[in-house]
Structures are given as C-alpha cells and as structure tokens.
C-alpha cells in the first residue's frame, strides 16, 4: 500500500506560506526523509482571498472541507491565537488527523485538552516550532536527551527583545529608538507588548517547563518581567562588571519536585555561552542529570526557520504514526510552583543616595558588595552587585537602607 | 503482545559502563519514553573478568551467546576500534538485531558495509554518540533539520585539543605543559596523537560530511592538521587581532555537488559563537538552506554524556523499529572531494624577516595586510592577517617574499 502524507495548512500567514513553499519545492526529498512514498499539499485554509497566490488552486474557506476529506492525514495550524485555532485543531484531532502547530499561545493555554484529544484518537500532536522557531529545542529534550532527568533550562527565548538589547549594548541606542528600529525591520509588532513585556518568552517558558518536568504550566503561574525599564545607564554599569543584560526565560525542578520558573532581565557574564547571542537569535541551555549542559542556538523566528521546524514535525508523522506520549505532559494538578524569592542569587542594583554615607550604609546592610562605575554618572548615583543570598533576604537588606532609592534591580544569572 | 527492548552491551569500558548504569537505574522512565512496555539489560560482553562488577551476573565472553539469543533485539557496541567491533556488529545485524554504536572509527571506516547489512535485515543501525558524544548533532541533522538541504558545518569536535588550546589562551600555558595536564586529567591518552594530530576530529568530520551531504567520506580524503605546532606567540598575536585559535572540523557542499572538508587550526573572532567554547566542551554550527545557522554545544565525551546519546538511540529502536534510510548514506562513488586550496579565505601568518624592507615586500606582494603586535617580540618577527583571496593565491604570494621565513600559517574562519 502506498504510504502518503497528505497535508492541509490552516493559516496562510508568514509561517504557513513558508510551510507551503517547502512542501511544494522538496516533495521527493521530504518523502525520502519521512520514510513514505509521497508528501503532498492538499488544502490551504484562510479567510483571506488567496487568488493569485501559488496555492490558489488549493484554497478552501471552511475547516469542514479538510475535516471531511478522509485522505488528509496531517493538518498544520499556523493561524495563531487561541480561537478559532483551538476549535479547528480539536475538530481535526477528533477526525483522526495528525495536527502540527507553531502556535505557542495555543499550546501554553490549551495543551492539556489537545493532548487528550490526540491520545483518544491515537494521532500525533506536535508543536516543535512553538518554542524558538527553527531551533529543535523540544525534540532534543524529548528524544535526544531521553536518557536524562531534566533539571533546568535557561534561555534567550525572544528575538525581538534580544535585538533591542543588542542595539542598546553594542550601539548605545536608547530603548525607545531600538524598539522603533525593531518595528521598522518587522521584528516587533505595532503593539510590542507581547514581546517587550515578556509574555511571548513566558509562553515558551511555560511549554519548556511542561515538557521537561511534566505537568501543564500556565503562563500566569510564571513571574514575568519585560525589558522596558532597562536603561543605558544599566547597560554601562553591567559592561563595567564584564557582563551584558539579556531577557532570560528560566525553569528549574527543585529537589521536592516543585518547579521554579520566571522570565526577567538578567545580568550574565561576557564569557557565558549566551553572551554572544546577538540580534534576533535565540539560544537555550538545557541541563540534564546525565548530559550535563547542552546549548542550542539559532533563529527563533522568521518564515523559513519556523517552517523548517513545522516540516520536521510533519515528517515525524510518517516515521512514527500515532500518539507519542513522550511528546506530551500530564494535567496541571501534579505540579507545584516554587517561590522564586527563595532562590539564591546575586543582584545588580542601581539607584540614588540621599546622604553622604549611603554607600557605607549599603555596605553595612549587605555585608559586602562590588561597586560598579560608568562615565559621567551623577555624583549621587550608586550601582553595585551584591554577594549571593536568597532574593528575599537581599530585597530586605536593600529596603533597610532608607537613604538609598533603587532605580533598577536585575538578577545576576551564573548558570549560563 | 508485550513490547520490549532487550539490550546487550558489548564492551564494558567507560561508555559501556555508563550505558549499563542508565539502563539499570531508569527502567521505568526509559520504557515510557520509548513507547514500549519494558527496557532491560540482558548481557554484557567483555574479555575482561567482570567478577565483582554490578553487571557480573550478565557477563558473557562470546558474541555468539548474544547472537543466538532471539530475545535480544538491541546490541550496543562500545568496544572501540574496527576489529573485532566490525565483525561483531555484522553478526548482530545479520541476526536481525538493531545495533547502536559510539565508535566513530568503525562508522567512518566501515559505515557502508554496516548500512548494507542493516538495510538487508531491516534493522536499525544508529551511532549518535560517535559524533560529539552527548550532543545530539546527528539526530538534529537527520530529523530536526529534515526540511533542509544542508550547506555546511563548522565545529570544535575534539575536547582534548580544545582543553589544551584553552589552557594556552587563558593561562599562557605552553602546548607541552597543557598536554601533560590533559593527560593527568584523563582527557588525553598516553599516546595523544589521535587527538592532537586531528585524527579524531577528522573521523567526526567524515561522518558529518556523509550524513549531511550523502555519500561515504573516508577519513583519508580529508586534509587534516593538528595543533602541535601552535605556539604561545601565535596565541598572543591572534589575541591582538581580537580572536582565538581553535581546532575546527569543517565541511561544505559546493554548487557543483562536490564536498570540501578539512580539519585544521583556525583563527576565529572573539564575538563568534564558538569563541566561548572552553575546555573539553564541543560545539558545531550547522547551516541549512531554510534554517540558516543552528549551533549545538555540550560535552563531546565522558561516561555519562556519551551514554546519554547511546541510550537515546536505543529508545529510538522502540519508537521506530526497522532500518531508517534517512539515518544512513549512499556508497562513496557518488561523492567528489573538492580542493581546499580553491576556497577563499584570509590567512594569519607569523614569521621572521631577513631584511630591513621585508614588511614592505610583504605589503607589496599581498596588496594589503593587517599587522599584529605582541609584547617582547624579537625585532625581526612579523605577524599579520591577509585580505581575502583563494588560499592557493595567498600561499603563492607568501612564497614570493624570499626575505620572509614563515613559521606559522593559520586559516581565518569567519563563518563561526
């Protein structure tokens, strides 16, 4: 019997277009690599008029056309957002079709229900492109590191904010100017909040926590802080320390099984593997009990890179049909989130002194600290890095120095 | 019917021991992740007496015990060397057993014959641990980047030489002292030639070329140069340039389908993603037509990291039984190796002048060059970096300046 992958793509935006291009350009190569006789594109669903597009002949307007065609066995969802993506994916899964998505919001918010439907129908539900676009982070965790208990991860998960921070660090550009440039280059939306405030990185952090530690993690369970408060003054002081400011998504499973996760700006050292990750690139460090540290780096967004990850997932449907328990997680109630305040770390602090002896008071409160310098600083500006302690204790020590008004507090992350 | 992976391990050295430990420690976890009911260790083959070892009860002395037990469906080869590893693996494949190996020499020299036997018997032959130990480079190329035509790769593929170069760069340690330290730490063999002269990196380069571009590449087809001629003087000059010297394995498929591959020391810039790869760590940059650049980083050797990769391959035998054409390559005669001399690049050169006007002569011959500096250099020492040209042309331009005696010539690699 001829083994075929007959694919429908829902959503002809940037990523959907990229997927269609690869499927049409590389039919023979893909069939060989997926261990099937043929891979073909059957339908492209969009509310937009696709007249004049290369896929015009495949355009359909209703998901029911796809659902009711028994020959379609793989459906790609690249629409974005939770609805109607969720309803459409559920229909396809319940019709016995494998579903591949690049939609991180869908997976982070509705993963449990989708896994349940996929399991019940014994079909694949894969979403490699939802975390770091083209970088095969999820499949590496699930398959390549399958011999490991995963302990933690730490990564630059959002290209837009990394582009902005790179411009601030390397070209002394202000946050506002760098954001404008990101928008002009198409890296940031007109409303940049999802990127700049950390929500996009938060969704990826939630998915990584779930796949690595088991148990659904919802985005609103993760303490999330963006980069809009980072100033060029902070960039200069951190440079004096021999470091850089990056927006990191992090997760760790503690000894008691609870999970500590957060998204926030962080100071990392220049000799860290994450330090040279510039512009729109992403990178993630994964820590497992047997492998130690592995890092993956590449393009976390963009048409072709993201489509590359979607197509890899499509091909897996040929190689390993049916539901893959390893590429899923349990319901949320098995998980307990730990308080980030209880973690031990160092803090970068910048602020202003109201008294002559404020620095002495800070030294007294913290025991010891590393004072930083920058050119043309106002006389009453003080910036320093604390020694290591629980974040809660450091915050309290800072609060006790009444003559110091903190303007910036950034975590120093050493496991990078 | 109960689905089981019943495993025999041949060779109870460092890696074999690591594999046995994971298989015994994590039975339930592994079964769940491999989509089978049970994963168990059945036999451990070694010529050494294993009395007193935790696997004592499973010790066998003849491969025929394994071959003749029909219940064994996965055999792990961690003996090293080509014989008897090759004969044993062929026996197992021909008895219809899946074979997993960590043995890069075996794959680089005998891959074709092993694939043939695996294909004929429709069993798996996997070797993820043979390239960069624990880092999932091969499976990422084959599965994660399956939508791509791979264009090139460039990597730090040998931990021992990277450890030595890191010590030279960061601690101004001589090559001889750093090598001795590597030997004391167990990173280098008593006879360090396989590492230091680049042969180990060459075998990995051959395997990467074959899996990325198709067609077997034999190690002796790859121009290979080690690090024993690198001096602290070179390290100092390259530091002045803002770079580091690393041993790189590289491969590229040219427009005409031919493959250009080499192993040699290379100058890379400090802002390159490979620059912060220190000590025994490995990293590989992969370039594909859709994904752009991806980098993988981690421990390229060591008991647990390498065993992690072997076990991941074992679990694939449960998930996807049978021969996997995508994880193999064609016979060698489809491949033509390109001449590295024809590639365009810049060269770092250090040497000694015999005349007052040697530097002017060099400038005249090369057109333009970047002169480098170091402290306490002899008056007649000159070091510089050329502009970009074909290596053949640059070598000829250097030869023409009779008053200059070159002591070191190192390629500058920019795609890192």
Coordinates of C-alpha atoms in Angstrom, one line a residue, chain B:
Chain B
X1 CA 1.8 -8.6 22.9
X2 CA 4.4 -7.1 25.3
X3 CA 6.8 -4.8 23.5
X4 CA 10.3 -5.0 24.9
X5 CA 13.8 -3.7 24.3
X6 CA 16.2 -6.4 25.4
X7 CA 19.7 -5.0 25.3
X8 CA 23.1 -6.5 25.2
X9 CA 26.2 -4.3 25.7
X10 CA 29.5 -5.3 24.0
X11 CA 32.5 -3.6 25.7
X12 CA 32.4 -2.6 29.4
X13 CA 34.7 0.3 29.2
X14 CA 33.9 3.9 30.3
X15 CA 31.0 4.4 27.9
X16 CA 29.6 0.8 28.2
X17 CA 29.6 1.1 31.9
X18 CA 27.7 4.4 31.6
X19 CA 25.1 2.8 29.3
X20 CA 24.6 -0.1 31.7
X21 CA 24.1 2.3 34.6
X22 CA 21.4 4.3 32.9
X23 CA 19.6 1.1 31.7
X24 CA 19.6 -0.3 35.2
X25 CA 18.8 3.0 37.1
X26 CA 15.9 4.2 34.8
X27 CA 14.0 1.2 33.6
X28 CA 10.5 2.7 34.0
X29 CA 11.4 6.2 32.7
X30 CA 13.0 4.7 29.6
X31 CA 10.2 2.3 28.8
X32 CA 7.7 5.2 29.0
X33 CA 9.9 7.4 26.7
X34 CA 10.5 4.6 24.2
X35 CA 6.8 3.7 23.9
X36 CA 7.5 0.1 24.9
X37 CA 6.5 -1.9 27.9
X38 CA 9.9 -2.7 29.2
X39 CA 13.6 -1.9 28.6
X40 CA 16.1 -4.3 30.2
X41 CA 19.8 -5.1 30.1
X42 CA 20.3 -8.8 29.2
X43 CA 24.1 -9.4 28.6
X44 CA 27.4 -7.6 29.0
X45 CA 30.2 -8.8 26.8
X46 CA 33.8 -8.2 27.7
X47 CA 37.1 -10.1 27.5
X48 CA 37.9 -8.6 30.9
X49 CA 36.8 -10.5 34.0
X50 CA 33.7 -8.7 35.3
X51 CA 33.5 -10.5 38.6
X52 CA 32.6 -8.1 41.3
X53 CA 31.0 -5.6 38.9
X54 CA 27.3 -4.7 39.3
X55 CA 26.7 -6.5 35.9
X56 CA 28.6 -9.6 36.9
X57 CA 25.5 -11.8 36.5
X58 CA 25.1 -10.7 32.9
X59 CA 28.7 -11.2 31.9
X60 CA 29.3 -13.2 28.7
X61 CA 32.5 -13.9 26.9
X62 CA 31.3 -14.8 23.4
X63 CA 29.3 -12.7 20.9
X64 CA 27.6 -15.9 19.9
X65 CA 25.7 -16.0 23.2
X66 CA 24.2 -12.7 22.2
X67 CA 23.7 -13.5 18.5
X68 CA 22.0 -16.8 19.3
X69 CA 19.5 -15.4 21.9
X70 CA 16.5 -14.5 19.8
X71 CA 15.0 -12.4 22.7
X72 CA 17.8 -9.8 22.4
X73 CA 16.7 -7.1 20.0
X74 CA 19.2 -4.3 20.6
X75 CA 23.0 -4.7 20.7
X76 CA 25.2 -1.8 21.9
X77 CA 28.8 -1.7 20.7
X78 CA 31.1 0.3 22.9
X79 CA 34.4 -1.6 22.4
X80 CA 36.1 0.9 20.1
X81 CA 38.5 0.2 17.2
X82 CA 37.5 -1.6 14.0
X83 CA 38.1 -5.2 15.0
X84 CA 36.5 -7.2 16.4
X85 CA 33.8 -4.5 16.6
X86 CA 33.1 -4.7 12.9
X87 CA 32.8 -8.5 12.8
X88 CA 30.6 -8.5 16.0
X89 CA 28.3 -5.7 14.7
X90 CA 27.9 -7.5 11.3
X91 CA 27.0 -10.8 13.1
X92 CA 24.3 -9.0 15.2
X93 CA 22.9 -7.1 12.2
X94 CA 22.7 -10.3 10.2
X95 CA 21.0 -12.0 13.1
X96 CA 18.3 -9.3 12.8
X97 CA 19.3 -7.3 15.8
X98 CA 19.3 -3.5 16.0
X99 CA 22.8 -2.2 16.6
X100 CA 23.8 1.1 18.3
X101 CA 27.4 2.2 18.4
X102 CA 29.5 5.0 19.9
X103 CA 32.5 4.0 17.8
X104 CA 33.4 6.8 15.3
X105 CA 36.3 4.8 13.8
X106 CA 34.0 2.0 13.0
X107 CA 31.4 4.2 11.3
X108 CA 33.9 6.4 9.5
X109 CA 35.8 3.4 8.1
X110 CA 33.1 0.7 7.8
X111 CA 29.8 2.6 7.6
X112 CA 28.8 1.5 4.1
X113 CA 29.0 -2.2 4.8
X114 CA 27.1 -1.8 8.1
X115 CA 24.3 0.1 6.4
X116 CA 24.1 -2.5 3.8
X117 CA 23.6 -5.3 6.4
X118 CA 21.2 -3.2 8.4
X119 CA 19.1 -2.4 5.3
X120 CA 19.1 -6.1 4.2
X121 CA 17.8 -7.2 7.6
X122 CA 15.5 -4.1 8.1
X123 CA 17.0 -3.3 11.5
X124 CA 18.3 0.0 12.9
X125 CA 22.0 1.0 12.9
X126 CA 22.5 4.2 14.9
X127 CA 25.6 6.0 16.0
X128 CA 24.6 9.3 17.6
X129 CA 27.3 9.1 20.2
X130 CA 30.0 8.7 17.6
X131 CA 30.0 12.5 16.8
X132 CA 30.4 14.9 19.8
X133 CA 29.4 12.4 22.4
X134 CA 26.3 13.6 24.2
X135 CA 25.5 16.4 21.9
X136 CA 22.6 15.3 19.6
X137 CA 24.3 16.6 16.4
X138 CA 23.4 13.7 14.1
X139 CA 19.8 13.3 15.1
X140 CA 19.3 17.0 14.8
X141 CA 20.7 17.0 11.3
X142 CA 18.7 13.9 10.2
X143 CA 15.3 14.7 11.9
X144 CA 15.2 18.2 13.3
X145 CA 16.6 19.8 10.1
X146 CA 15.0 17.3 7.7
X147 CA 13.3 20.1 5.8
X148 CA 16.8 21.5 4.8
X149 CA 19.4 20.9 2.2
X150 CA 22.4 21.1 4.5
X151 CA 25.1 23.5 3.1
X152 CA 28.0 23.4 5.6
X153 CA 29.1 22.8 9.1
X154 CA 32.0 24.1 11.3
X155 CA 32.8 22.8 14.7
X156 CA 35.0 22.2 17.7
X157 CA 34.8 18.4 17.5
X158 CA 37.6 17.3 19.9
X159 CA 37.6 18.1 23.6
X160 CA 41.2 17.2 24.3
X161 CA 42.6 19.7 21.8
X162 CA 40.1 22.4 22.9
X163 CA 41.2 21.8 26.5
X164 CA 44.9 22.3 25.5
X165 CA 44.2 25.4 23.4
X166 CA 42.0 26.9 26.2
X167 CA 44.9 26.5 28.7
X168 CA 47.3 28.1 26.2
X169 CA 45.0 31.0 25.6
X170 CA 43.6 31.7 29.1
X171 CA 46.6 30.7 31.2
X172 CA 49.6 31.3 28.8
X173 CA 50.5 27.6 29.4
X174 CA 52.8 26.0 26.8
X175 CA 51.5 23.3 24.5
X176 CA 53.7 20.6 26.2
X177 CA 52.5 21.6 29.7
X178 CA 48.9 21.8 28.7
X179 CA 49.1 18.4 27.0
X180 CA 50.7 16.9 30.2
X181 CA 47.8 18.4 32.2
X182 CA 45.3 16.9 29.8
X183 CA 46.9 13.5 30.3
X184 CA 46.9 13.8 34.1
X185 CA 43.2 14.7 34.0
X186 CA 42.4 11.7 31.8
X187 CA 41.4 13.9 28.8
X188 CA 44.3 12.7 26.7
X189 CA 45.7 9.2 26.1
X190 CA 49.4 8.3 26.8
X191 CA 49.8 8.4 23.0
X192 CA 48.0 11.6 22.3
X193 CA 48.4 11.5 18.5
X194 CA 44.8 10.7 17.7
X195 CA 43.6 13.8 19.4
X196 CA 46.5 16.2 19.0
X197 CA 47.1 15.4 15.3
X198 CA 43.4 15.9 14.4
X199 CA 42.6 12.2 13.5
X200 CA 39.7 12.0 16.0
X201 CA 38.2 15.3 14.7
X202 CA 38.8 14.0 11.1
X203 CA 36.7 10.9 11.7
X204 CA 33.8 13.0 13.1
X205 CA 34.2 15.4 10.1
X206 CA 33.9 12.5 7.7
X207 CA 30.7 11.2 9.4
X208 CA 29.2 14.7 9.4
X209 CA 30.0 15.2 5.7
X210 CA 28.4 11.8 4.9
X211 CA 25.2 12.4 6.8
X212 CA 24.8 16.0 5.7
X213 CA 25.8 15.7 2.0
X214 CA 25.2 12.0 1.3
X215 CA 27.9 9.5 0.1
X216 CA 30.5 7.9 2.3
X217 CA 33.6 10.1 3.0
X218 CA 36.7 8.3 4.2
X219 CA 39.0 10.0 6.8
X220 CA 42.0 9.8 4.4
X221 CA 40.1 12.0 1.9
X222 CA 40.1 14.9 4.4
X223 CA 43.1 17.3 4.7
X224 CA 44.0 17.1 8.4
X225 CA 46.3 19.2 10.5
X226 CA 46.7 19.1 14.3
X227 CA 47.6 21.7 16.9
X228 CA 51.1 20.6 17.9
X229 CA 52.7 23.5 16.0
X230 CA 50.7 26.2 17.7
X231 CA 52.8 28.4 19.9
X232 CA 52.1 30.9 22.6
X233 CA 53.5 33.6 20.2
X234 CA 50.6 32.7 17.8
X235 CA 48.2 32.9 20.7
X236 CA 49.4 36.4 21.6
X237 CA 49.2 37.7 18.1
X238 CA 45.8 36.3 17.5
X239 CA 44.7 37.8 20.8
X240 CA 45.9 41.2 19.5
X241 CA 43.6 40.6 16.5
X242 CA 40.6 40.0 18.8
X243 CA 40.5 36.3 18.2
X244 CA 41.3 32.9 19.4
X245 CA 42.9 29.8 17.8
X246 CA 40.6 26.7 17.8
X247 CA 40.9 23.3 16.1
X248 CA 38.0 23.2 13.6
X249 CA 36.5 20.4 11.6
X250 CA 34.6 21.8 8.6
X251 CA 32.7 20.6 5.6
X252 CA 30.8 22.4 2.8
X253 CA 28.9 21.2 -0.2
X254 CA 29.8 23.4 -3.2
X255 CA 27.5 24.4 -6.0
X256 CA 28.7 21.5 -8.2
X257 CA 27.8 19.0 -5.6
X258 CA 31.4 18.3 -4.6
X259 CA 32.4 18.4 -0.9
X260 CA 35.2 20.5 0.6
X261 CA 36.3 19.2 4.0
X262 CA 39.2 19.8 6.3
X263 CA 40.5 19.7 9.9
X264 CA 42.9 22.4 10.9
X265 CA 43.7 25.1 13.5
X266 CA 41.8 28.2 12.7
X267 CA 41.6 31.8 13.9
X268 CA 38.1 32.8 14.9
X269 CA 36.9 36.2 16.3
X270 CA 36.0 36.7 19.9
X271 CA 32.4 37.6 19.1
X272 CA 31.9 34.3 17.3
X273 CA 29.6 31.7 18.9
X274 CA 32.5 29.3 19.0
X275 CA 34.8 31.7 20.9
X276 CA 33.4 31.0 24.4
X277 CA 33.5 27.2 23.9
X278 CA 36.1 26.4 26.6
X279 CA 37.9 23.3 27.9
X280 CA 36.6 19.8 26.9
X281 CA 33.3 21.2 25.5
X282 CA 32.4 20.7 21.8
X283 CA 30.2 22.8 19.6
X284 CA 29.0 22.6 16.0
X285 CA 27.5 25.2 13.7
X286 CA 25.2 23.7 11.1
X287 CA 24.0 25.7 8.1
X288 CA 20.9 24.7 6.1
X289 CA 19.0 26.4 3.3
X290 CA 15.9 27.0 5.3
X291 CA 17.1 27.1 8.9
X292 CA 20.1 29.4 8.4
X293 CA 22.5 28.7 11.2
X294 CA 22.0 26.4 14.2
X295 CA 24.6 25.7 16.8
X296 CA 24.7 22.8 19.2
X297 CA 27.0 22.8 22.3
X298 CA 27.8 20.4 25.0
X299 CA 30.1 17.6 26.3
X300 CA 31.6 15.8 23.4
X301 CA 33.0 13.0 25.6
X302 CA 32.8 11.5 29.1
X303 CA 31.0 8.5 30.5
X304 CA 27.5 9.9 31.3
X305 CA 27.2 12.3 28.4
X306 CA 28.2 9.7 25.8
X307 CA 26.0 7.1 27.4
X308 CA 23.1 9.5 27.2
X309 CA 23.4 9.6 23.4
X310 CA 23.7 5.8 23.2
X311 CA 20.6 5.4 25.3
X312 CA 18.6 7.9 23.2
X313 CA 19.5 5.7 20.1
X314 CA 18.4 2.6 22.0
X315 CA 15.0 4.2 22.7
X316 CA 14.6 5.1 19.0
X317 CA 14.6 1.4 18.3
X318 CA 11.3 1.1 20.3
X319 CA 9.8 4.2 18.7
X320 CA 10.7 3.5 15.1
X321 CA 11.7 -0.1 14.5
X322 CA 13.4 -1.1 11.3
X323 CA 16.0 0.4 9.0
X324 CA 15.9 4.2 8.8
X325 CA 17.1 5.3 5.3
X326 CA 17.3 8.9 6.4
X327 CA 19.9 8.0 9.1
X328 CA 22.3 6.5 6.5
X329 CA 24.1 7.4 3.4
X330 CA 24.9 6.1 -0.1
X331 CA 28.2 4.5 -1.2
X332 CA 31.2 6.6 -1.7
X333 CA 31.4 6.8 -5.5
X334 CA 28.7 9.5 -5.7
X335 CA 31.0 11.9 -4.0
X336 CA 33.8 14.1 -5.3
X337 CA 36.1 15.9 -2.9
X338 CA 36.9 19.5 -3.7
X339 CA 40.4 21.0 -3.3
X340 CA 40.5 23.2 -0.1
X341 CA 43.2 25.4 -1.8
X342 CA 40.5 26.8 -4.1
X343 CA 38.5 28.2 -1.2
X344 CA 38.5 31.9 -0.5
X345 CA 39.7 33.0 3.0
X346 CA 42.1 35.1 5.0
X347 CA 45.3 33.8 6.5
X348 CA 47.1 34.5 9.7
X349 CA 50.9 34.4 9.2
X350 CA 53.8 34.7 11.6
X351 CA 57.5 34.5 10.6
X352 CA 60.8 36.2 10.5
X353 CA 62.3 38.9 8.3
X354 CA 65.8 38.6 6.8
X355 CA 65.9 42.2 5.5
X356 CA 65.0 45.7 6.7
X357 CA 62.4 46.0 4.0
X358 CA 60.7 42.6 4.4
X359 CA 57.5 44.2 5.7
X360 CA 57.3 46.5 2.6
X361 CA 57.9 43.5 0.4
X362 CA 55.1 41.6 2.1
X363 CA 52.7 44.6 1.7
X364 CA 53.6 44.7 -1.9
X365 CA 53.1 41.0 -2.5
X366 CA 49.8 40.8 -0.7
X367 CA 48.5 44.3 -1.7
X368 CA 47.2 44.9 1.8
X369 CA 47.6 43.3 5.2
X370 CA 46.8 43.8 8.9
X371 CA 49.9 43.8 11.0
X372 CA 49.6 42.3 14.5
X373 CA 51.6 43.0 17.7
X374 CA 52.7 41.3 20.9
X375 CA 54.9 42.2 23.8
X376 CA 58.5 41.3 23.8
X377 CA 58.6 40.1 20.2
X378 CA 62.1 39.8 18.6
X379 CA 62.8 42.7 16.3
X380 CA 62.7 40.5 13.2
X381 CA 59.4 38.8 14.0
X382 CA 56.4 39.8 11.8
X383 CA 52.8 38.6 12.2
X384 CA 49.9 39.7 10.0
X385 CA 46.5 38.8 8.6
X386 CA 46.0 38.9 4.8
X387 CA 43.0 40.2 2.9
X388 CA 40.6 37.6 1.4
X389 CA 41.7 35.5 -1.6
X390 CA 42.0 31.9 -2.7
X391 CA 44.3 30.0 -0.3
X392 CA 46.4 28.9 -3.3
X393 CA 46.9 32.5 -4.3
X394 CA 47.8 33.6 -0.8
X395 CA 50.3 30.8 -0.4
X396 CA 51.9 31.8 -3.7
X397 CA 52.1 35.5 -2.6
X398 CA 53.8 34.4 0.6
X399 CA 56.3 32.2 -1.2
X400 CA 57.3 35.1 -3.4
X401 CA 58.7 37.1 -0.5
X402 CA 62.1 35.4 -0.3
X403 CA 63.3 37.6 2.7
X404 CA 60.5 36.2 4.9
X405 CA 60.6 32.8 6.6
X406 CA 57.1 31.8 7.7
X407 CA 56.8 29.9 11.0
X408 CA 53.0 29.7 11.3
X409 CA 50.2 29.9 8.8
X410 CA 46.7 29.5 10.2
X411 CA 43.4 29.9 8.3
X412 CA 41.0 32.6 9.5
X413 CA 37.4 31.2 9.6
X414 CA 34.6 33.8 9.6
X415 CA 31.5 31.6 9.4
X416 CA 31.6 30.8 13.1

